Amino acid sequence: KEGFLSRIHGGAVLNQEIINSPIIAIDDHNLEECEEIANIAIHMIKDNDVIMLTNGPINLQIAKKLSSKNNITVLTNDILIALELSSYVSIKVVLLGGDVDYSSKAVFGTLTSLNIEKFFVNKTFLEVDGIDINTQITVSSIEKASLIQESIQKSKEKIIVCLGSAFNRTAFYKVDNINIADKIITNASMDDTYKSYIFNQNIPLFTSMSTFEGSV
């Protein structure tokens, strides 16, 4: 009834339109804010860069904008990001192996960790769920925290991306202290208290409102 399948003798097949469309429908919650952050991040990516995008909706929006770049290599554990980039001739995408997490559509685990050891990237965009003065950087799962901790060791530049609502929020599992970040990108809805806090940590802060805030 919903048009996904066509009945044939002895069974059913997927309709061609469904095959050619994204496998998973993306929730548009916070989509505008994610796109604002991605618009800043894309200017930090240069032709010939080798980058990593950890799983998350902001990094998916960054991936969608990479068609404007040439000869980019992207390492990711996010299945949706890999699918998005697989159609771009100018982009090489490497999907890490591992156990598939149903809710995030990403891979984690021992195999993922072993694969990360084989790579080194210019820039890693680390999508996190919480930044708090006391608990520092946190994410929603131990698996995601472990992935980010391992990714940090394999990247020249670490760039945190998160929604403004992630500030003054603590997620389930601590990743590290905020000073692991070389840059932070968020949207303008972040609490002013945290703008001052990040400034005092000497971390460049980029927001969708002002393009740049912080110290150099």
GROMACS .gro file of N, CA, C and O in nm, residues 52 54-55 77 96 107-110 112-114 116-117 124 126-129 137-154 172-176 180:
model
  172
   52MET      N    1   3.830   1.284   0.825
   52MET     CA    2   3.741   1.185   0.885
   52MET      C    3   3.616   1.255   0.933
   52MET      O    4   3.621   1.364   0.991
   54THR      N    5   3.312   1.157   1.178
   54THR     CA    6   3.249   1.060   1.267
   54THR      C    7   3.097   1.066   1.247
   54THR      O    8   3.045   1.161   1.189
   55ASN      N    9   3.028   0.967   1.295
   55ASN     CA   10   2.885   0.957   1.264
   55ASN      C   11   2.804   1.068   1.329
   55ASN      O   12   2.833   1.114   1.439
   77ASN      N   13   3.280   0.617   0.986
   77ASN     CA   14   3.213   0.498   1.039
   77ASN      C   15   3.062   0.508   1.019
   77ASN      O   16   2.988   0.423   1.068
   96LEU      N   17   3.479   0.239   0.749
   96LEU     CA   18   3.539   0.148   0.846
   96LEU      C   19   3.448   0.027   0.868
   96LEU      O   20   3.326   0.039   0.870
  107VAL      N   21   2.904   0.211   1.234
  107VAL     CA   22   2.974   0.090   1.277
  107VAL      C   23   3.068   0.123   1.392
  107VAL      O   24   3.130   0.230   1.398
  108PHE      N   25   3.077   0.029   1.486
  108PHE     CA   26   3.162   0.042   1.604
  108PHE      C   27   3.222  -0.095   1.636
  108PHE      O   28   3.190  -0.195   1.573
  109GLY      N   29   3.309  -0.098   1.736
  109GLY     CA   30   3.358  -0.226   1.785
  109GLY      C   31   3.504  -0.251   1.759
  109GLY      O   32   3.579  -0.164   1.712
  110THR      N   33   3.546  -0.374   1.788
  110THR     CA   34   3.687  -0.412   1.779
  110THR      C   35   3.740  -0.397   1.637
  110THR      O   36   3.851  -0.345   1.617
  112THR      N   37   3.635  -0.200   1.403
  112THR     CA   38   3.645  -0.057   1.373
  112THR      C   39   3.774   0.000   1.431
  112THR      O   40   3.846   0.074   1.364
  113SER      N   41   3.803  -0.036   1.555
  113SER     CA   42   3.925   0.012   1.621
  113SER      C   43   4.050  -0.034   1.547
  113SER      O   44   4.145   0.044   1.528
  114LEU      N   45   4.051  -0.158   1.505
  114LEU     CA   46   4.167  -0.212   1.432
  114LEU      C   47   4.185  -0.140   1.299
  114LEU      O   48   4.298  -0.113   1.256
  116ILE      N   49   4.090   0.175   1.224
  116ILE     CA   50   4.135   0.313   1.246
  116ILE      C   51   4.286   0.320   1.259
  116ILE      O   52   4.350   0.417   1.214
  117GLU      N   53   4.346   0.216   1.317
  117GLU     CA   54   4.491   0.214   1.336
  117GLU      C   55   4.567   0.223   1.204
  117GLU      O   56   4.684   0.262   1.203
  124THR      N   57   3.986   1.583   1.142
  124THR     CA   58   3.875   1.500   1.186
  124THR      C   59   3.765   1.590   1.241
  124THR      O   60   3.790   1.675   1.327
  126LEU      N   61   3.468   1.587   1.465
  126LEU     CA   62   3.417   1.505   1.574
  126LEU      C   63   3.281   1.557   1.617
  126LEU      O   64   3.271   1.665   1.676
  127GLU      N   65   3.176   1.482   1.588
  127GLU     CA   66   3.042   1.526   1.626
  127GLU      C   67   3.011   1.473   1.766
  127GLU      O   68   3.010   1.352   1.789
  128VAL      N   69   2.984   1.567   1.859
  128VAL     CA   70   2.962   1.530   1.998
  128VAL      C   71   2.823   1.573   2.043
  128VAL      O   72   2.757   1.655   1.979
  129ASP      N   73   2.781   1.518   2.158
  129ASP     CA   74   2.644   1.539   2.206
  129ASP      C   75   2.633   1.634   2.324
  129ASP      O   76   2.525   1.687   2.352
  137ILE      N   77   3.364   1.704   2.741
  137ILE     CA   78   3.303   1.653   2.618
  137ILE      C   79   3.240   1.517   2.643
  137ILE      O   80   3.307   1.425   2.690
  138THR      N   81   3.113   1.503   2.608
  138THR     CA   82   3.044   1.376   2.627
  138THR      C   83   2.964   1.338   2.503
  138THR      O   84   2.928   1.422   2.421
  139VAL      N   85   2.937   1.207   2.493
  139VAL     CA   86   2.856   1.155   2.382
  139VAL      C   87   2.757   1.053   2.436
  139VAL      O   88   2.758   1.019   2.555
  140SER      N   89   2.673   1.003   2.348
  140SER     CA   90   2.558   0.923   2.390
  140SER      C   91   2.589   0.778   2.422
  140SER      O   92   2.506   0.708   2.480
  141SER      N   93   2.707   0.728   2.383
  141SER     CA   94   2.735   0.586   2.405
  141SER      C   95   2.884   0.563   2.427
  141SER      O   96   2.969   0.643   2.382
  142ILE      N   97   2.915   0.454   2.493
  142ILE     CA   98   3.055   0.415   2.514
  142ILE      C   99   3.122   0.388   2.380
  142ILE      O  100   3.239   0.423   2.358
  143GLU      N  101   3.049   0.326   2.289
  143GLU     CA  102   3.105   0.292   2.158
  143GLU      C  103   3.147   0.417   2.081
  143GLU      O  104   3.255   0.423   2.021
  144LYS      N  105   3.061   0.518   2.085
  144LYS     CA  106   3.094   0.643   2.015
  144LYS      C  107   3.211   0.714   2.081
  144LYS      O  108   3.297   0.769   2.013
  145ALA      N  109   3.214   0.712   2.215
  145ALA     CA  110   3.325   0.773   2.287
  145ALA      C  111   3.457   0.707   2.251
  145ALA      O  112   3.558   0.775   2.226
  146SER      N  113   3.458   0.576   2.246
  146SER     CA  114   3.579   0.502   2.212
  146SER      C  115   3.626   0.535   2.071
  146SER      O  116   3.746   0.554   2.047
  147LEU      N  117   3.531   0.542   1.978
  147LEU     CA  118   3.565   0.575   1.840
  147LEU      C  119   3.631   0.712   1.831
  147LEU      O  120   3.732   0.730   1.764
  148ILE      N  121   3.574   0.811   1.900
  148ILE     CA  122   3.628   0.947   1.895
  148ILE      C  123   3.765   0.951   1.961
  148ILE      O  124   3.859   1.014   1.910
  149GLN      N  125   3.781   0.882   2.074
  149GLN     CA  126   3.911   0.878   2.142
  149GLN      C  127   4.019   0.820   2.051
  149GLN      O  128   4.133   0.869   2.048
  150GLU      N  129   3.984   0.716   1.976
  150GLU     CA  130   4.080   0.655   1.884
  150GLU      C  131   4.107   0.745   1.763
  150GLU      O  132   4.221   0.754   1.715
  151SER      N  133   4.003   0.815   1.717
  151SER     CA  134   4.018   0.903   1.602
  151SER      C  135   4.109   1.021   1.631
  151SER      O  136   4.183   1.068   1.545
  152ILE      N  137   4.102   1.071   1.754
  152ILE     CA  138   4.185   1.185   1.794
  152ILE      C  139   4.333   1.154   1.773
  152ILE      O  140   4.412   1.241   1.734
  153GLN      N  141   4.371   1.031   1.801
  153GLN     CA  142   4.512   0.991   1.790
  153GLN      C  143   4.559   0.983   1.645
  153GLN      O  144   4.680   0.978   1.620
  154LYS      N  145   4.467   0.984   1.551
  154LYS     CA  146   4.501   0.962   1.411
  154LYS      C  147   4.475   1.083   1.324
  154LYS      O  148   4.462   1.072   1.202
  172PHE      N  149   2.586   1.065   2.802
  172PHE     CA  150   2.608   0.946   2.884
  172PHE      C  151   2.754   0.921   2.918
  172PHE      O  152   2.788   0.881   3.029
  173TYR      N  153   2.847   0.944   2.824
  173TYR     CA  154   2.984   0.896   2.844
  173TYR      C  155   3.085   1.004   2.809
  173TYR      O  156   3.076   1.068   2.705
  174LYS      N  157   3.182   1.024   2.898
  174LYS     CA  158   3.284   1.126   2.875
  174LYS      C  159   3.384   1.082   2.769
  174LYS      O  160   3.431   0.968   2.769
  175VAL      N  161   3.419   1.177   2.679
  175VAL     CA  162   3.520   1.152   2.577
  175VAL      C  163   3.656   1.200   2.624
  175VAL      O  164   3.753   1.125   2.631
  176ASP      N  165   3.663   1.330   2.657
  176ASP     CA  166   3.791   1.390   2.698
  176ASP      C  167   3.765   1.534   2.742
  176ASP      O  168   3.650   1.578   2.744
  180ILE      N  169   4.120   1.921   2.384
  180ILE     CA  170   4.163   1.836   2.272
  180ILE      C  171   4.126   1.902   2.139
  180ILE      O  172   4.181   1.866   2.034
   0.00000   0.00000   0.00000
